[in-house]
PDB file of C-alpha atoms and ligand atoms in Angstrom:
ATOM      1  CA  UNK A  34      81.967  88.124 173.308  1.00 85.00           C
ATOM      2  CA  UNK A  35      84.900  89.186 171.665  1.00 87.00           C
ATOM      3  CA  UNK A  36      85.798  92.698 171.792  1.00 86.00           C
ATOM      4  CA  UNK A  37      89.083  92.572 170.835  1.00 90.00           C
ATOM      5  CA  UNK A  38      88.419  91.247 166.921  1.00 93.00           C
ATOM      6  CA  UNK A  39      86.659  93.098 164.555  1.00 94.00           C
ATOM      7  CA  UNK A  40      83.094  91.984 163.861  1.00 94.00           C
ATOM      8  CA  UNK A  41      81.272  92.943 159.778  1.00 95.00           C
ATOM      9  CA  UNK A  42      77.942  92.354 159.249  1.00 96.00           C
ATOM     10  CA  UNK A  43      77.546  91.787 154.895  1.00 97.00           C
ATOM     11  CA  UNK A  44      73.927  94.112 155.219  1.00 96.00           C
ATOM     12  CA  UNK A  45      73.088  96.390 158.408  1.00 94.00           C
ATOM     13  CA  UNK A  46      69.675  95.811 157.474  1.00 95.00           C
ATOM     14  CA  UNK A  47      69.533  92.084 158.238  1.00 95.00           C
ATOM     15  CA  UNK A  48      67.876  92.256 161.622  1.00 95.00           C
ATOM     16  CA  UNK A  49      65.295  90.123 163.545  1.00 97.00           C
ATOM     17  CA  UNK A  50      61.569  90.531 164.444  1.00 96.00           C
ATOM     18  CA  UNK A  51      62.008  89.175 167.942  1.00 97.00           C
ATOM     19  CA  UNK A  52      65.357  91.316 168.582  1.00 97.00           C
ATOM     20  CA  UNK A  53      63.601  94.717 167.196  1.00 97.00           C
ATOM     21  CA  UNK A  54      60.292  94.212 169.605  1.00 98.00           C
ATOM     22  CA  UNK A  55      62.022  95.642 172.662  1.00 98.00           C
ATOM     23  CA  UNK A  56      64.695  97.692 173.816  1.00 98.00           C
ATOM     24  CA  UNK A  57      66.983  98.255 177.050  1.00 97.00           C
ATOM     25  CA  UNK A  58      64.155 100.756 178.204  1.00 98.00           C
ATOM     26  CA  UNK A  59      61.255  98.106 177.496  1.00 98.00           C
ATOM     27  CA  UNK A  60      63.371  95.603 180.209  1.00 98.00           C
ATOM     28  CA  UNK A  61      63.664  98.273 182.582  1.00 98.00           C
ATOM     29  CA  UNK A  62      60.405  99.521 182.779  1.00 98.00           C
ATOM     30  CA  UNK A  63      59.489  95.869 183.182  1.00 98.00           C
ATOM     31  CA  UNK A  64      62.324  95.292 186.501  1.00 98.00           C
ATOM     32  CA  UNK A  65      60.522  98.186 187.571  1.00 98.00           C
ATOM     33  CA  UNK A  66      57.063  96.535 187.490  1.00 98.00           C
ATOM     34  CA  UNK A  67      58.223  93.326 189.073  1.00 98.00           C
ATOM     35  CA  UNK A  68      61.135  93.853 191.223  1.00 97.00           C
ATOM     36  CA  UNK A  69      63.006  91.524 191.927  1.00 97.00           C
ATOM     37  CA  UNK A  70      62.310  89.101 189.465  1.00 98.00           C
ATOM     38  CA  UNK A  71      64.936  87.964 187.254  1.00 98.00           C
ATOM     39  CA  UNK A  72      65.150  88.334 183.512  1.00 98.00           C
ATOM     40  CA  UNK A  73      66.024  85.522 181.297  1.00 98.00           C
ATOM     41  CA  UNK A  74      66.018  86.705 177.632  1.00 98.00           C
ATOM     42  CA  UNK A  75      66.296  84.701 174.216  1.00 96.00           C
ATOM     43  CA  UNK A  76      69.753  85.229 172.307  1.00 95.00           C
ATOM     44  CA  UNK A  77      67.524  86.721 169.505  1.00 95.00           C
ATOM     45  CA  UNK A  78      68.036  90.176 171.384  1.00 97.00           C
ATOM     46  CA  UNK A  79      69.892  93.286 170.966  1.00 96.00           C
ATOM     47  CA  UNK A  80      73.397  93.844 173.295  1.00 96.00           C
ATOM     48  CA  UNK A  81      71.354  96.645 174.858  1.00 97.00           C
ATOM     49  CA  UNK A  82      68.408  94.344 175.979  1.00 98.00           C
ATOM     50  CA  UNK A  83      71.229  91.461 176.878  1.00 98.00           C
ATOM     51  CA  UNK A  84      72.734  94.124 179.068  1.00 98.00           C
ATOM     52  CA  UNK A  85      69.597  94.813 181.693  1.00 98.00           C
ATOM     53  CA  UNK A  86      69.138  90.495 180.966  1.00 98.00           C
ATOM     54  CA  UNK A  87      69.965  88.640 184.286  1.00 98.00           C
ATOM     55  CA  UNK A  88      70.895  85.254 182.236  1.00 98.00           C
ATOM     56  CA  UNK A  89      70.525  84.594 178.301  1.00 98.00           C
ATOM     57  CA  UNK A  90      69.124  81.161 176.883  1.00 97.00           C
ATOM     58  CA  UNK A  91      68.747  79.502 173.923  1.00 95.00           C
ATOM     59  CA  UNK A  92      66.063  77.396 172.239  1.00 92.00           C
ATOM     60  CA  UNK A  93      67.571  74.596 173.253  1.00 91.00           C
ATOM     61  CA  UNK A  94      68.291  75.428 176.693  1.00 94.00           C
ATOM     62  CA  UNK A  95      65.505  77.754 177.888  1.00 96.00           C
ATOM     63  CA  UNK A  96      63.403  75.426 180.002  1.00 95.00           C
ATOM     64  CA  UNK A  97      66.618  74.415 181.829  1.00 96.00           C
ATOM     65  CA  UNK A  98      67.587  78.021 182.427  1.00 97.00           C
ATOM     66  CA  UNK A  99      64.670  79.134 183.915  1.00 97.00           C
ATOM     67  CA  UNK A 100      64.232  75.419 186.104  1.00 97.00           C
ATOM     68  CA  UNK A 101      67.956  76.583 187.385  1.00 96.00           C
ATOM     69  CA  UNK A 102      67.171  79.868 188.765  1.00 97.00           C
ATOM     70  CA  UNK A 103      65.308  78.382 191.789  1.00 96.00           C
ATOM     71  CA  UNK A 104      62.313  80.327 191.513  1.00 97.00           C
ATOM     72  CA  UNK A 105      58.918  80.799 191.117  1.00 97.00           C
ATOM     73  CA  UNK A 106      58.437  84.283 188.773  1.00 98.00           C
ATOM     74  CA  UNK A 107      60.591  84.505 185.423  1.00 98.00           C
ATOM     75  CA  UNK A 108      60.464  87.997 183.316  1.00 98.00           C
ATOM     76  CA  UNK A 109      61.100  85.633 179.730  1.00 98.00           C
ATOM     77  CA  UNK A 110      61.978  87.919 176.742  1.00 98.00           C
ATOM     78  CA  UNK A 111      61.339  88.350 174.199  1.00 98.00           C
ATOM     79  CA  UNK A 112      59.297  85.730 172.815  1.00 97.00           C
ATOM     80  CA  UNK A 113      55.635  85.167 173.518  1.00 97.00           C
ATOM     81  CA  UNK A 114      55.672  81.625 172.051  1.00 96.00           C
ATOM     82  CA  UNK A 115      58.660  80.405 173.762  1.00 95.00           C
ATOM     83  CA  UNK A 116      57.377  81.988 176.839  1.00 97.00           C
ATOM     84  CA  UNK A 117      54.630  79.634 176.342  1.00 95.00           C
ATOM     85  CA  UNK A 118      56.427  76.552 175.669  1.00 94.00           C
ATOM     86  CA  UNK A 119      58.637  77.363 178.499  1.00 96.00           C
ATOM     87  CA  UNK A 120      55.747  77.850 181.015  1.00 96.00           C
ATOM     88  CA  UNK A 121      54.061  74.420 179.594  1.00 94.00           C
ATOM     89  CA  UNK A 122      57.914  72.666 180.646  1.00 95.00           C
ATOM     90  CA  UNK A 123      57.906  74.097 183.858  1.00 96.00           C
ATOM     91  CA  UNK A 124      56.203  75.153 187.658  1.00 96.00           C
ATOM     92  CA  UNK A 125      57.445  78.426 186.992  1.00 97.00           C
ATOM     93  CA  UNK A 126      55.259  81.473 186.713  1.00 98.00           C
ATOM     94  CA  UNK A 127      56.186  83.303 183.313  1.00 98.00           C
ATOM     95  CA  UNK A 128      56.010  87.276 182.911  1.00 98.00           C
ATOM     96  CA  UNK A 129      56.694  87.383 178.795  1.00 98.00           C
ATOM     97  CA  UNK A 130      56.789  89.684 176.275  1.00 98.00           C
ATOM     98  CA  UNK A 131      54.677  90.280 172.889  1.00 95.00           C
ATOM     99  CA  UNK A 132      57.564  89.620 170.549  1.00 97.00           C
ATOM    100  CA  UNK A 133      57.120  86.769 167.668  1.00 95.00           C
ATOM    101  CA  UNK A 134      59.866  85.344 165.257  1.00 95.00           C
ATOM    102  CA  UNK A 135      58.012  86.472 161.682  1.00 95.00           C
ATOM    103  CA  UNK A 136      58.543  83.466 160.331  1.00 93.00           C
ATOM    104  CA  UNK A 137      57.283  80.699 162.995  1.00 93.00           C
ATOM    105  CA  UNK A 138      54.215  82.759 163.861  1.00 94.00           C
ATOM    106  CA  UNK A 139      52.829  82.040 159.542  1.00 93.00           C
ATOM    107  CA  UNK A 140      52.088  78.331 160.700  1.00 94.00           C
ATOM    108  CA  UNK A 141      48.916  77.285 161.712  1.00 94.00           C
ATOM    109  CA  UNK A 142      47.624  74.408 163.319  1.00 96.00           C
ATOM    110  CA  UNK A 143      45.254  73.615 159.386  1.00 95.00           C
ATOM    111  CA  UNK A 144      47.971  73.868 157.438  1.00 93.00           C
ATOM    112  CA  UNK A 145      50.328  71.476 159.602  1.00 94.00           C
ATOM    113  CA  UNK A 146      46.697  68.905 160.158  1.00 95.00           C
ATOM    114  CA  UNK A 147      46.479  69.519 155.824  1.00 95.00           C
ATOM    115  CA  UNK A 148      49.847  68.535 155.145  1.00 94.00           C
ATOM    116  CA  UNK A 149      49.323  65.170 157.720  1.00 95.00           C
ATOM    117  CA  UNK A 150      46.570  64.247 155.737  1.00 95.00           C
ATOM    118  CA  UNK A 151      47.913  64.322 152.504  1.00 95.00           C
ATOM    119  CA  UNK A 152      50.936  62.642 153.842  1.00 95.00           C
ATOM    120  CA  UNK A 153      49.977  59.185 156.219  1.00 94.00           C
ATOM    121  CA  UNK A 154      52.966  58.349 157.979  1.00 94.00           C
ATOM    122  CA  UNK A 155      54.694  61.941 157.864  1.00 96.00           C
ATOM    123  CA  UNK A 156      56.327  63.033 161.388  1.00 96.00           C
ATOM    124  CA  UNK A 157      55.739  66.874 161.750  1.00 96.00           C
ATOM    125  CA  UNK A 158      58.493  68.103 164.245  1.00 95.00           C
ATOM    126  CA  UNK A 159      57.836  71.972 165.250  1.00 94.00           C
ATOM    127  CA  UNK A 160      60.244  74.650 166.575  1.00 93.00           C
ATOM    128  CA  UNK A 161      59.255  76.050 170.094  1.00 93.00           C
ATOM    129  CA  UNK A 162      58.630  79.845 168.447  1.00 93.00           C
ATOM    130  CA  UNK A 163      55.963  78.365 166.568  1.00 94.00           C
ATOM    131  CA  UNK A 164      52.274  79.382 168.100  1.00 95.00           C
ATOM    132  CA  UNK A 165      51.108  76.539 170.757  1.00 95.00           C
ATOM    133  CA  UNK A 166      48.319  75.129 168.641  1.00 96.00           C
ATOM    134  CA  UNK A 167      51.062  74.619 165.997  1.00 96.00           C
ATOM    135  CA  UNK A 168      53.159  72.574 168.705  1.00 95.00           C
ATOM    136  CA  UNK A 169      50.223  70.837 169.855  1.00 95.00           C
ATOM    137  CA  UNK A 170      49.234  69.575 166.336  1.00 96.00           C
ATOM    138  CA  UNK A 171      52.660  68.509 165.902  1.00 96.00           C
ATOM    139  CA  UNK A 172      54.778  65.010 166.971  1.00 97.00           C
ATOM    140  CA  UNK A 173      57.532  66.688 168.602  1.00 96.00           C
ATOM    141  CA  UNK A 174      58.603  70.332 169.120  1.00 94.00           C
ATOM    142  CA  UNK A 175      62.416  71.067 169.962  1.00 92.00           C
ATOM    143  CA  UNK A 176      65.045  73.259 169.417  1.00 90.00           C
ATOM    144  CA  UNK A 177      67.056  73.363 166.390  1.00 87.00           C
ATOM    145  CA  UNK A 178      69.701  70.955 167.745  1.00 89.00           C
ATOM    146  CA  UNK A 179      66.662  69.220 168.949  1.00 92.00           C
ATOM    147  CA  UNK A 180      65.057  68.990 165.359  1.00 93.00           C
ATOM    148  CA  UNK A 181      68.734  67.861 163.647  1.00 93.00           C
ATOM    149  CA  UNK A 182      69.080  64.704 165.982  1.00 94.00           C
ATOM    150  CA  UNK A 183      65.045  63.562 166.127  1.00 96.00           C
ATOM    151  CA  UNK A 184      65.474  63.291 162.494  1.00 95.00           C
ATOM    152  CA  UNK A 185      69.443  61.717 162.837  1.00 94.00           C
ATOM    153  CA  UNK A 186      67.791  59.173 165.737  1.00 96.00           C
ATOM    154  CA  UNK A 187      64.711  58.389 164.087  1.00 95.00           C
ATOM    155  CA  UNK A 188      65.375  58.537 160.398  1.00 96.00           C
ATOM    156  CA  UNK A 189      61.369  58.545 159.498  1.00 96.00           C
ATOM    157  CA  UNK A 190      60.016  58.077 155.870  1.00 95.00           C
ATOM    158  CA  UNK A 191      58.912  61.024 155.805  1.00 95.00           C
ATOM    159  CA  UNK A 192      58.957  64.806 157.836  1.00 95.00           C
ATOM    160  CA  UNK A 193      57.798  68.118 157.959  1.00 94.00           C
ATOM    161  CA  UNK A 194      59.974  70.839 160.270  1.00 93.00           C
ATOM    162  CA  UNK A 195      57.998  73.459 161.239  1.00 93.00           C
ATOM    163  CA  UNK A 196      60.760  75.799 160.770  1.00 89.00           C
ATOM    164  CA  UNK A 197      63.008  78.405 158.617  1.00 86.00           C
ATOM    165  CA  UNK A 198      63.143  76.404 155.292  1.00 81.00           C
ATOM    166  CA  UNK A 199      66.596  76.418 154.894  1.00 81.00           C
ATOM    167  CA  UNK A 200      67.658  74.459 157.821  1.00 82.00           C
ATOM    168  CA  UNK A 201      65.567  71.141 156.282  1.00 83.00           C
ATOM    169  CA  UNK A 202      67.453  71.905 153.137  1.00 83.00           C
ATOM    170  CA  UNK A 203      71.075  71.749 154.738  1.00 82.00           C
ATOM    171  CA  UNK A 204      69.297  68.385 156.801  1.00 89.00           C
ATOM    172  CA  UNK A 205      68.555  67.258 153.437  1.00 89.00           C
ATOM    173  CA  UNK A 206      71.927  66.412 152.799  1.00 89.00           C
ATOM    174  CA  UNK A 207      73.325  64.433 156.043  1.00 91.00           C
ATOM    175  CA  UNK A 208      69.562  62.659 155.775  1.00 94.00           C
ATOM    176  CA  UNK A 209      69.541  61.250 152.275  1.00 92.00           C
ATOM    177  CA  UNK A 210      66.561  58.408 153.261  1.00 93.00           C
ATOM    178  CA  UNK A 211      64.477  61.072 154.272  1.00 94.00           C
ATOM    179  CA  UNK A 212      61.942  62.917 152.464  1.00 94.00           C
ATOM    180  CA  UNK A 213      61.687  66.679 153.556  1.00 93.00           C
ATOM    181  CA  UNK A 214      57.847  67.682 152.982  1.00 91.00           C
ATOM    182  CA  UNK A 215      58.587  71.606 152.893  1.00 81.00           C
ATOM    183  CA  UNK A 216      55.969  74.429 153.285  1.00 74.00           C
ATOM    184  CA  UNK A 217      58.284  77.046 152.688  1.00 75.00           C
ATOM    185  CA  UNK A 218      58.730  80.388 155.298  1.00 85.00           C
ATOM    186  CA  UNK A 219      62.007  81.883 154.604  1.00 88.00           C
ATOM    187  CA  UNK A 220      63.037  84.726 156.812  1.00 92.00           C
ATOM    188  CA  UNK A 221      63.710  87.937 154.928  1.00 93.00           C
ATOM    189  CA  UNK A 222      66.482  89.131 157.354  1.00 94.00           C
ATOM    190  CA  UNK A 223      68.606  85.675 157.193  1.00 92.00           C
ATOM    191  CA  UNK A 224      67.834  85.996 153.095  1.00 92.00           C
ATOM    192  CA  UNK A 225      69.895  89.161 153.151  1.00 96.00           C
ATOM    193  CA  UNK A 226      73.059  87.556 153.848  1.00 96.00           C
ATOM    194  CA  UNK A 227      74.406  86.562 150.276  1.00 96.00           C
ATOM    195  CA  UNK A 228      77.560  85.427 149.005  1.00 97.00           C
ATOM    196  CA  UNK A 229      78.144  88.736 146.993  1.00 97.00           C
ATOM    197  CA  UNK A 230      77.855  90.659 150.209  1.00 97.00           C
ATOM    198  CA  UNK A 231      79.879  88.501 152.218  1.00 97.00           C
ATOM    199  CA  UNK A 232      82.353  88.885 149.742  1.00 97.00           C
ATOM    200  CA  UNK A 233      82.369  92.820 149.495  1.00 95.00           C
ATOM    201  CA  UNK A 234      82.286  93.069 153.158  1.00 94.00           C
ATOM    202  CA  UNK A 235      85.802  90.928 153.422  1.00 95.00           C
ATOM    203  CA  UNK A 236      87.145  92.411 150.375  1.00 97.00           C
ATOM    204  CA  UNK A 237      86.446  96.244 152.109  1.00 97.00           C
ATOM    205  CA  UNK A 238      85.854  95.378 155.553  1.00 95.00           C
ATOM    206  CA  UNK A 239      82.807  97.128 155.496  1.00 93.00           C
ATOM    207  CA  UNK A 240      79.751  96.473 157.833  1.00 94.00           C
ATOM    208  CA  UNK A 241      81.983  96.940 161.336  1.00 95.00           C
ATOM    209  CA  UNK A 242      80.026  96.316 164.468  1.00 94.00           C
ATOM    210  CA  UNK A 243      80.718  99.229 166.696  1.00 93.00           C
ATOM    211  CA  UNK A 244      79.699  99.073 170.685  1.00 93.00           C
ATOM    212  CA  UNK A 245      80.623 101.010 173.622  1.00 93.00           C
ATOM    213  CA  UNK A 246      82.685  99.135 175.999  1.00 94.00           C
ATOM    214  CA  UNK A 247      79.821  99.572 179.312  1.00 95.00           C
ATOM    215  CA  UNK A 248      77.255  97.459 177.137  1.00 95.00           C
ATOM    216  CA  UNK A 249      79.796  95.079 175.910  1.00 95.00           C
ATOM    217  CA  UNK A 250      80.856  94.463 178.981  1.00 95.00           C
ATOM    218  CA  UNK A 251      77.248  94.055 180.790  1.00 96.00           C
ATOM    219  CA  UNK A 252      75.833  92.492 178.029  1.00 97.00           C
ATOM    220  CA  UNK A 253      78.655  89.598 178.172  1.00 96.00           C
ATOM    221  CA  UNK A 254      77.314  88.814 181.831  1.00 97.00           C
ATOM    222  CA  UNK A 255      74.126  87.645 180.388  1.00 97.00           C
ATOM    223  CA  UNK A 256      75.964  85.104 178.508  1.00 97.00           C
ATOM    224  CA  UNK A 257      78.365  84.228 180.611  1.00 96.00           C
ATOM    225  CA  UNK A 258      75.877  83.338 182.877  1.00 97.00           C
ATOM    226  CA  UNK A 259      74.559  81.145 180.114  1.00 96.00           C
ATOM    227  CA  UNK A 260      77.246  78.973 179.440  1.00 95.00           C
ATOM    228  CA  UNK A 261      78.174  78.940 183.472  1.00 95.00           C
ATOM    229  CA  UNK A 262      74.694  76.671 184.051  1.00 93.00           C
ATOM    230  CA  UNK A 263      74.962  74.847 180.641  1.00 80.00           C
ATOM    231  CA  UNK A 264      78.256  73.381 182.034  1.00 76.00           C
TER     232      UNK A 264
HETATM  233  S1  SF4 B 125      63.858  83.258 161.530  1.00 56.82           S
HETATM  234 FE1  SF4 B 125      64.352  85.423 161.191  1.00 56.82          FE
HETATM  235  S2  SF4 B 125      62.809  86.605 162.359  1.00 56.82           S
HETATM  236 FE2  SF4 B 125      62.754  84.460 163.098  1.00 56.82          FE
HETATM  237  S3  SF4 B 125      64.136  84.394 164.893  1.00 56.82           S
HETATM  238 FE3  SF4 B 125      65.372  83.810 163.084  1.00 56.82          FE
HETATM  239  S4  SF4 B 125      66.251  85.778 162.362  1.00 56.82           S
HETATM  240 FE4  SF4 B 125      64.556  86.300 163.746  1.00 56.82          FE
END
């Protein structure tokens, strides 16, 4: 998106389980086996997948996306749950992929009933890359904008997000009234990024992010695209 700064990632090996289940080739065998069928894919994906990608989405955004394309097949990438949660929002048929966020897909629908039951009263609100009997068991599923203002609008007693545990931590603190119930999954890859690093990579510049200027500039399509129906 912005090819003229330069871009330093603190550790190379902070990655993501959804980006690293498919690649460029895995989307165009796919276009291949359903032509003509447009590719929406999750912003958890590499440049190289974003660059075969007709339009990227969001958590937030994804079932209006795929309602905007006017049609009635969707390739959705690469998230099977999302896929799912998408396909439950909409008419639209949905071709997905087998790739799971590490994190989301540890919840389970006894865990999430256990914690209600030791907790009368709680509100359990569930990202949409959790599995579908997680979502179903839960009060409200949403994005992670979507999580931040249920719990701003409704300020309840008590809640559970089914979600990286860090984000209810940094809720924590604009929510002071609220009591975060927290069944902790951190994500390994986000856990990477730490303040030492951060500091060694501006201190030495080290970490640059180095593409070559065809994906950059089909990848940024993807996005544009994006943004273009959000407005
Ligand atoms: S929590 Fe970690 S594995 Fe899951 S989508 Fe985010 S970066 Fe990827």
């Amino acid at each position: 998106m912005s090819p003229d700064k330069k871009v330093l990632l603190p550790d190379m090996k902070a990655g993501c389980s959804l980006s690293s289940s498919i690649t460029g080739k895995d989307v165009r065998l796919l276009k291949e086996k359903y032509p003509g069928v447009p590719v929406v894919s999750y912003v958890n994906t590499s440049a190289e997948v974003k660059a075969e990608t007709d339009v990227c989405c969001t958590s937030a955004n994804a079932v209006k996306i795929v309602k905007s394309l006017g049609v009635k097949k969707v390739i959705f990438l690469p998230d099977d749950y999302l896929a799912k949660y998408v396909a439950s929002q909409t008419d639209v048929e949905i071709i997905a992929w087998k790739g799971i966020c590490m994190v989301h897909d540890q919840f389970n629908e006894k865990e999430i009933n256990d914690i209600r039951d030791k907790n009368p009263g709680i509100k359990i609100i569930a990202h949409p890359e959790c599995p579908p009997e997680v979502i179903n068991a839960s009060d409200f599923a949403g994005s992670t904008s979507g999580m931040i203002n249920y719990v701003k609008d409704n300020q309840p007693s008590k809640v559970m997000m089914v979600t990286e545990c860090s984000m209810s931590d940094n809720i924590q603190v604009e929510n002071p009234n609220v009591e975060f119930i927290k069944p902790c999954n951190l994500c390994p890859h986000m856990k990477r990024i730490t303040l030492p690093k951060i500091l060694d990579c501006l201190e030495n510049e080290t970490g640059e992010i180095i593409m070559d200027k065809n994906t950059i500039d089909k990848a940024r399509l993807s996005v544009e695209k994006m943004v273009a129906i959000g407005r």
